[in-house]
């Protein structure tokens, strides 16, 4: 799903849902600012609620756990990966749709692509918090499980959906982490973009061969 498509779909939502999403985004933005300024462990959910001018209950209505305030893109990742599979054209393969998604995210410098000079500050907060690291691992598993379900529903005659989803997510995660580590080491995103693209294409070429 491109940013343009996200904007179109958001505009088509009922007013109540748009307000709900806007509140969720505001809470997340406030929380991220507090975490970046003070560290994850030093900020409480009550601190976030006060800064966002909402109740603590409202925060928990949108984010079941404190960690989800910072790692707030898991639902979007699930929607993007499963949407690419479920909404692909009749002559498109799941891997073809997912390859296209990965390259679109890269072109947009989307947070899920790993390629942006602003991201290292985010990752340093995650690395410094065992709770966030654990939640990040859970999030990857959630994406994998959701993708497996989407593959099973839309491509029942293909290879084992759980196996396919595990390989796809592992390949994506490996490329993501490689780029993240290089950015954390001081390399510029612009200098890494072409290499990241090459690695994404190579990964999907390998997946195509493995999942015939």
PDB file of C-alpha atoms in Angstrom:
ATOM      1  CA  UNK A   1       0.000   0.000   0.000  1.00  0.00           C
ATOM      2  CA  UNK A   2       1.590   3.257  -1.094  1.00  0.00           C
ATOM      3  CA  UNK A   3       1.263   6.506   0.833  1.00  0.00           C
ATOM      4  CA  UNK A   4      -1.097   7.813  -1.841  1.00  0.00           C
ATOM      5  CA  UNK A   5      -3.314   4.794  -1.432  1.00  0.00           C
ATOM      6  CA  UNK A   6      -3.194   5.090   2.371  1.00  0.00           C
ATOM      7  CA  UNK A   7      -4.320   8.694   2.082  1.00  0.00           C
ATOM      8  CA  UNK A   8      -7.205   7.769  -0.237  1.00  0.00           C
ATOM      9  CA  UNK A   9      -8.373   4.953   2.009  1.00  0.00           C
ATOM     10  CA  UNK A  10      -8.118   7.103   5.141  1.00  0.00           C
ATOM     11  CA  UNK A  11     -10.204   9.827   3.496  1.00  0.00           C
ATOM     12  CA  UNK A  12     -12.883   7.250   2.678  1.00  0.00           C
ATOM     13  CA  UNK A  13     -13.264   6.159   6.306  1.00  0.00           C
ATOM     14  CA  UNK A  14     -16.209   7.315   8.427  1.00  0.00           C
ATOM     15  CA  UNK A  15     -15.517  10.426  10.506  1.00  0.00           C
ATOM     16  CA  UNK A  16     -15.547   8.453  13.750  1.00  0.00           C
ATOM     17  CA  UNK A  17     -12.849   6.078  12.473  1.00  0.00           C
ATOM     18  CA  UNK A  18     -10.734   8.975  11.180  1.00  0.00           C
ATOM     19  CA  UNK A  19     -10.922  10.647  14.588  1.00  0.00           C
ATOM     20  CA  UNK A  20      -9.979   7.379  16.269  1.00  0.00           C
ATOM     21  CA  UNK A  21      -6.931   6.964  14.030  1.00  0.00           C
ATOM     22  CA  UNK A  22      -5.940  10.593  14.553  1.00  0.00           C
ATOM     23  CA  UNK A  23      -6.079  10.137  18.333  1.00  0.00           C
ATOM     24  CA  UNK A  24      -3.995   6.985  18.105  1.00  0.00           C
ATOM     25  CA  UNK A  25      -1.390   8.735  15.961  1.00  0.00           C
ATOM     26  CA  UNK A  26      -1.246  11.741  18.300  1.00  0.00           C
ATOM     27  CA  UNK A  27      -0.710   9.513  21.329  1.00  0.00           C
ATOM     28  CA  UNK A  28       2.007   7.576  19.508  1.00  0.00           C
ATOM     29  CA  UNK A  29       3.764  10.773  18.366  1.00  0.00           C
ATOM     30  CA  UNK A  30       3.718  12.209  21.884  1.00  0.00           C
ATOM     31  CA  UNK A  31       5.001   8.949  23.352  1.00  0.00           C
ATOM     32  CA  UNK A  32       7.802   8.699  20.804  1.00  0.00           C
ATOM     33  CA  UNK A  33       8.929  12.239  21.605  1.00  0.00           C
ATOM     34  CA  UNK A  34       9.008  11.472  25.325  1.00  0.00           C
ATOM     35  CA  UNK A  35      10.862   8.188  24.832  1.00  0.00           C
ATOM     36  CA  UNK A  36      13.468   9.812  22.582  1.00  0.00           C
ATOM     37  CA  UNK A  37      13.998  12.629  25.051  1.00  0.00           C
ATOM     38  CA  UNK A  38      14.019  10.641  28.281  1.00  0.00           C
ATOM     39  CA  UNK A  39      14.478   6.958  27.470  1.00  0.00           C
ATOM     40  CA  UNK A  40      11.818   4.271  27.332  1.00  0.00           C
ATOM     41  CA  UNK A  41      12.068   3.062  30.925  1.00  0.00           C
ATOM     42  CA  UNK A  42      11.927   6.575  32.414  1.00  0.00           C
ATOM     43  CA  UNK A  43       8.543   7.390  30.854  1.00  0.00           C
ATOM     44  CA  UNK A  44       5.294   5.932  32.196  1.00  0.00           C
ATOM     45  CA  UNK A  45       1.991   5.465  30.415  1.00  0.00           C
ATOM     46  CA  UNK A  46       0.567   8.103  32.762  1.00  0.00           C
ATOM     47  CA  UNK A  47       3.262  10.521  31.551  1.00  0.00           C
ATOM     48  CA  UNK A  48       2.203   9.876  27.968  1.00  0.00           C
ATOM     49  CA  UNK A  49      -1.479  10.341  28.805  1.00  0.00           C
ATOM     50  CA  UNK A  50      -0.831  13.687  30.489  1.00  0.00           C
ATOM     51  CA  UNK A  51       1.319  14.963  27.631  1.00  0.00           C
ATOM     52  CA  UNK A  52      -1.239  13.831  25.041  1.00  0.00           C
ATOM     53  CA  UNK A  53      -4.118  15.259  27.118  1.00  0.00           C
ATOM     54  CA  UNK A  54      -6.033  12.010  27.263  1.00  0.00           C
ATOM     55  CA  UNK A  55      -6.830   9.527  30.005  1.00  0.00           C
ATOM     56  CA  UNK A  56      -4.622   6.553  30.780  1.00  0.00           C
ATOM     57  CA  UNK A  57      -7.567   4.356  29.806  1.00  0.00           C
ATOM     58  CA  UNK A  58      -7.667   6.007  26.374  1.00  0.00           C
ATOM     59  CA  UNK A  59      -3.979   5.204  25.893  1.00  0.00           C
ATOM     60  CA  UNK A  60      -4.582   1.538  26.747  1.00  0.00           C
ATOM     61  CA  UNK A  61      -7.639   1.432  24.474  1.00  0.00           C
ATOM     62  CA  UNK A  62      -5.313   2.162  21.559  1.00  0.00           C
ATOM     63  CA  UNK A  63      -2.130   0.467  22.793  1.00  0.00           C
ATOM     64  CA  UNK A  64      -2.538  -2.682  24.947  1.00  0.00           C
ATOM     65  CA  UNK A  65       1.062  -2.465  26.210  1.00  0.00           C
ATOM     66  CA  UNK A  66       3.499   0.344  26.853  1.00  0.00           C
ATOM     67  CA  UNK A  67       5.897  -1.189  24.301  1.00  0.00           C
ATOM     68  CA  UNK A  68       3.238  -0.807  21.599  1.00  0.00           C
ATOM     69  CA  UNK A  69       3.382   2.966  22.020  1.00  0.00           C
ATOM     70  CA  UNK A  70       6.880   2.921  20.550  1.00  0.00           C
ATOM     71  CA  UNK A  71       6.619  -0.132  18.301  1.00  0.00           C
ATOM     72  CA  UNK A  72       3.343   1.108  16.897  1.00  0.00           C
ATOM     73  CA  UNK A  73       3.733  -0.042  13.292  1.00  0.00           C
ATOM     74  CA  UNK A  74       3.053  -3.743  13.851  1.00  0.00           C
ATOM     75  CA  UNK A  75      -0.621  -3.443  12.806  1.00  0.00           C
ATOM     76  CA  UNK A  76       0.445  -1.506   9.705  1.00  0.00           C
ATOM     77  CA  UNK A  77       3.095  -4.098   8.840  1.00  0.00           C
ATOM     78  CA  UNK A  78       0.502  -6.853   9.105  1.00  0.00           C
ATOM     79  CA  UNK A  79      -1.934  -4.872   6.966  1.00  0.00           C
ATOM     80  CA  UNK A  80       0.687  -4.138   4.311  1.00  0.00           C
ATOM     81  CA  UNK A  81       2.059  -7.682   4.029  1.00  0.00           C
ATOM     82  CA  UNK A  82      -1.296  -9.442   4.085  1.00  0.00           C
ATOM     83  CA  UNK A  83      -2.895  -6.774   1.876  1.00  0.00           C
ATOM     84  CA  UNK A  84      -0.209  -7.237  -0.772  1.00  0.00           C
ATOM     85  CA  UNK A  85      -1.061 -10.939  -0.892  1.00  0.00           C
ATOM     86  CA  UNK A  86      -4.842 -10.666  -0.661  1.00  0.00           C
ATOM     87  CA  UNK A  87      -5.282  -7.730  -3.057  1.00  0.00           C
ATOM     88  CA  UNK A  88      -2.840  -8.793  -5.769  1.00  0.00           C
ATOM     89  CA  UNK A  89      -3.970  -9.080  -9.377  1.00  0.00           C
ATOM     90  CA  UNK A  90      -5.216 -12.367 -10.828  1.00  0.00           C
ATOM     91  CA  UNK A  91      -1.949 -12.985 -12.683  1.00  0.00           C
ATOM     92  CA  UNK A  92       0.304 -11.816  -9.849  1.00  0.00           C
ATOM     93  CA  UNK A  93       2.052 -14.173  -7.449  1.00  0.00           C
ATOM     94  CA  UNK A  94       2.311 -13.588  -3.686  1.00  0.00           C
ATOM     95  CA  UNK A  95       6.086 -13.173  -3.996  1.00  0.00           C
ATOM     96  CA  UNK A  96       5.680 -10.760  -6.887  1.00  0.00           C
ATOM     97  CA  UNK A  97       3.274  -8.631  -4.861  1.00  0.00           C
ATOM     98  CA  UNK A  98       5.523  -8.700  -1.787  1.00  0.00           C
ATOM     99  CA  UNK A  99       8.617  -7.830  -3.826  1.00  0.00           C
ATOM    100  CA  UNK A 100       6.785  -4.817  -5.243  1.00  0.00           C
ATOM    101  CA  UNK A 101       5.695  -3.775  -1.747  1.00  0.00           C
ATOM    102  CA  UNK A 102       9.260  -3.995  -0.408  1.00  0.00           C
ATOM    103  CA  UNK A 103      10.551  -1.791  -3.210  1.00  0.00           C
ATOM    104  CA  UNK A 104       7.713   0.722  -2.790  1.00  0.00           C
ATOM    105  CA  UNK A 105       8.510   1.022   0.923  1.00  0.00           C
ATOM    106  CA  UNK A 106      12.161   1.594   0.043  1.00  0.00           C
ATOM    107  CA  UNK A 107      11.281   4.306  -2.480  1.00  0.00           C
ATOM    108  CA  UNK A 108       9.159   6.038   0.165  1.00  0.00           C
ATOM    109  CA  UNK A 109      11.870   5.757   2.868  1.00  0.00           C
ATOM    110  CA  UNK A 110       9.080   4.220   4.916  1.00  0.00           C
ATOM    111  CA  UNK A 111       9.978   3.229   8.512  1.00  0.00           C
ATOM    112  CA  UNK A 112       9.363  -0.406   7.592  1.00  0.00           C
ATOM    113  CA  UNK A 113      12.067  -0.178   4.918  1.00  0.00           C
ATOM    114  CA  UNK A 114      14.900   0.712   7.363  1.00  0.00           C
ATOM    115  CA  UNK A 115      16.377   3.252   4.931  1.00  0.00           C
ATOM    116  CA  UNK A 116      16.339   6.741   6.447  1.00  0.00           C
ATOM    117  CA  UNK A 117      18.887   8.794   8.362  1.00  0.00           C
ATOM    118  CA  UNK A 118      16.323   9.533  11.106  1.00  0.00           C
ATOM    119  CA  UNK A 119      15.842   5.882  12.090  1.00  0.00           C
ATOM    120  CA  UNK A 120      19.025   5.191  14.128  1.00  0.00           C
ATOM    121  CA  UNK A 121      17.740   7.286  17.038  1.00  0.00           C
ATOM    122  CA  UNK A 122      14.662   5.051  17.122  1.00  0.00           C
ATOM    123  CA  UNK A 123      16.687   1.846  17.025  1.00  0.00           C
ATOM    124  CA  UNK A 124      18.986   2.993  19.828  1.00  0.00           C
ATOM    125  CA  UNK A 125      15.957   3.314  22.105  1.00  0.00           C
ATOM    126  CA  UNK A 126      14.882  -0.221  21.177  1.00  0.00           C
ATOM    127  CA  UNK A 127      18.360  -1.688  21.667  1.00  0.00           C
ATOM    128  CA  UNK A 128      18.623  -0.079  25.114  1.00  0.00           C
ATOM    129  CA  UNK A 129      15.382  -1.673  26.349  1.00  0.00           C
ATOM    130  CA  UNK A 130      15.052  -5.457  26.895  1.00  0.00           C
ATOM    131  CA  UNK A 131      11.269  -5.016  26.970  1.00  0.00           C
ATOM    132  CA  UNK A 132      11.241  -3.356  23.552  1.00  0.00           C
ATOM    133  CA  UNK A 133      13.608  -5.968  22.103  1.00  0.00           C
ATOM    134  CA  UNK A 134      11.300  -8.729  23.320  1.00  0.00           C
ATOM    135  CA  UNK A 135       8.239  -6.973  21.917  1.00  0.00           C
ATOM    136  CA  UNK A 136       9.987  -6.469  18.577  1.00  0.00           C
ATOM    137  CA  UNK A 137      10.607 -10.215  18.333  1.00  0.00           C
ATOM    138  CA  UNK A 138       6.956 -10.880  19.131  1.00  0.00           C
ATOM    139  CA  UNK A 139       5.915  -8.391  16.460  1.00  0.00           C
ATOM    140  CA  UNK A 140       7.938 -10.226  13.810  1.00  0.00           C
ATOM    141  CA  UNK A 141       6.211 -13.463  14.807  1.00  0.00           C
ATOM    142  CA  UNK A 142       2.795 -11.761  14.566  1.00  0.00           C
ATOM    143  CA  UNK A 143       3.561 -10.561  11.041  1.00  0.00           C
ATOM    144  CA  UNK A 144       4.758 -14.037  10.065  1.00  0.00           C
ATOM    145  CA  UNK A 145       1.626 -15.728  11.427  1.00  0.00           C
ATOM    146  CA  UNK A 146      -0.669 -13.235   9.699  1.00  0.00           C
ATOM    147  CA  UNK A 147       1.171 -13.671   6.417  1.00  0.00           C
ATOM    148  CA  UNK A 148       0.895 -17.452   6.703  1.00  0.00           C
ATOM    149  CA  UNK A 149      -2.869 -17.137   7.114  1.00  0.00           C
ATOM    150  CA  UNK A 150      -3.114 -14.833   4.092  1.00  0.00           C
ATOM    151  CA  UNK A 151      -1.087 -17.249   1.961  1.00  0.00           C
ATOM    152  CA  UNK A 152      -3.217 -20.192   3.078  1.00  0.00           C
ATOM    153  CA  UNK A 153      -6.415 -18.326   2.189  1.00  0.00           C
ATOM    154  CA  UNK A 154      -5.347 -16.995  -1.203  1.00  0.00           C
ATOM    155  CA  UNK A 155      -2.857 -19.545  -2.500  1.00  0.00           C
ATOM    156  CA  UNK A 156      -3.990 -22.924  -1.101  1.00  0.00           C
ATOM    157  CA  UNK A 157      -2.238 -24.984  -3.763  1.00  0.00           C
ATOM    158  CA  UNK A 158       1.215 -23.567  -3.079  1.00  0.00           C
ATOM    159  CA  UNK A 159       3.973 -24.673  -0.704  1.00  0.00           C
ATOM    160  CA  UNK A 160       3.312 -24.945   3.028  1.00  0.00           C
ATOM    161  CA  UNK A 161       2.052 -21.420   3.924  1.00  0.00           C
ATOM    162  CA  UNK A 162       3.742 -21.383   7.339  1.00  0.00           C
ATOM    163  CA  UNK A 163       7.072 -22.399   5.806  1.00  0.00           C
ATOM    164  CA  UNK A 164       6.721 -19.847   3.016  1.00  0.00           C
ATOM    165  CA  UNK A 165       5.816 -17.061   5.452  1.00  0.00           C
ATOM    166  CA  UNK A 166       8.765 -17.932   7.685  1.00  0.00           C
ATOM    167  CA  UNK A 167      11.189 -17.727   4.753  1.00  0.00           C
ATOM    168  CA  UNK A 168       9.713 -14.463   3.450  1.00  0.00           C
ATOM    169  CA  UNK A 169       9.757 -12.711   6.821  1.00  0.00           C
ATOM    170  CA  UNK A 170      13.261 -14.007   7.595  1.00  0.00           C
ATOM    171  CA  UNK A 171      14.552 -12.655   4.288  1.00  0.00           C
ATOM    172  CA  UNK A 172      12.903  -9.282   4.832  1.00  0.00           C
ATOM    173  CA  UNK A 173      14.124  -9.082   8.419  1.00  0.00           C
ATOM    174  CA  UNK A 174      17.698  -9.982   7.425  1.00  0.00           C
ATOM    175  CA  UNK A 175      17.853  -7.170   4.863  1.00  0.00           C
ATOM    176  CA  UNK A 176      16.240  -4.743   7.302  1.00  0.00           C
ATOM    177  CA  UNK A 177      18.756  -5.531  10.047  1.00  0.00           C
ATOM    178  CA  UNK A 178      21.732  -5.338   7.692  1.00  0.00           C
ATOM    179  CA  UNK A 179      20.748  -1.816   6.662  1.00  0.00           C
ATOM    180  CA  UNK A 180      19.901  -0.817  10.238  1.00  0.00           C
ATOM    181  CA  UNK A 181      23.306  -1.939  11.521  1.00  0.00           C
ATOM    182  CA  UNK A 182      25.111  -0.018   8.784  1.00  0.00           C
ATOM    183  CA  UNK A 183      23.142   3.141   9.518  1.00  0.00           C
ATOM    184  CA  UNK A 184      23.891   2.759  13.222  1.00  0.00           C
ATOM    185  CA  UNK A 185      27.564   2.464  12.299  1.00  0.00           C
ATOM    186  CA  UNK A 186      27.388   5.878  10.638  1.00  0.00           C
ATOM    187  CA  UNK A 187      26.718   5.191   6.955  1.00  0.00           C
ATOM    188  CA  UNK A 188      24.274   7.511   5.177  1.00  0.00           C
ATOM    189  CA  UNK A 189      20.888   6.255   4.015  1.00  0.00           C
ATOM    190  CA  UNK A 190      21.349   7.690   0.533  1.00  0.00           C
ATOM    191  CA  UNK A 191      24.556   5.712   0.108  1.00  0.00           C
ATOM    192  CA  UNK A 192      22.839   2.511   1.264  1.00  0.00           C
ATOM    193  CA  UNK A 193      19.635   2.724  -0.762  1.00  0.00           C
ATOM    194  CA  UNK A 194      20.947   1.081  -3.942  1.00  0.00           C
ATOM    195  CA  UNK A 195      22.616  -1.711  -2.003  1.00  0.00           C
ATOM    196  CA  UNK A 196      19.436  -2.295  -0.009  1.00  0.00           C
ATOM    197  CA  UNK A 197      17.469  -2.514  -3.273  1.00  0.00           C
ATOM    198  CA  UNK A 198      19.960  -5.020  -4.688  1.00  0.00           C
ATOM    199  CA  UNK A 199      19.702  -7.163  -1.564  1.00  0.00           C
ATOM    200  CA  UNK A 200      15.889  -7.046  -1.612  1.00  0.00           C
ATOM    201  CA  UNK A 201      15.811  -8.209  -5.239  1.00  0.00           C
ATOM    202  CA  UNK A 202      18.378 -10.940  -4.577  1.00  0.00           C
ATOM    203  CA  UNK A 203      16.378 -12.134  -1.583  1.00  0.00           C
ATOM    204  CA  UNK A 204      13.172 -12.401  -3.601  1.00  0.00           C
ATOM    205  CA  UNK A 205      15.008 -14.130  -6.441  1.00  0.00           C
ATOM    206  CA  UNK A 206      16.178 -16.709  -3.899  1.00  0.00           C
ATOM    207  CA  UNK A 207      12.664 -17.028  -2.465  1.00  0.00           C
ATOM    208  CA  UNK A 208      11.237 -17.565  -5.958  1.00  0.00           C
ATOM    209  CA  UNK A 209      13.686 -20.426  -6.474  1.00  0.00           C
ATOM    210  CA  UNK A 210      13.090 -21.935  -3.019  1.00  0.00           C
ATOM    211  CA  UNK A 211       9.305 -21.777  -3.108  1.00  0.00           C
ATOM    212  CA  UNK A 212       8.588 -23.096  -6.608  1.00  0.00           C
TER     213      UNK A 212
END
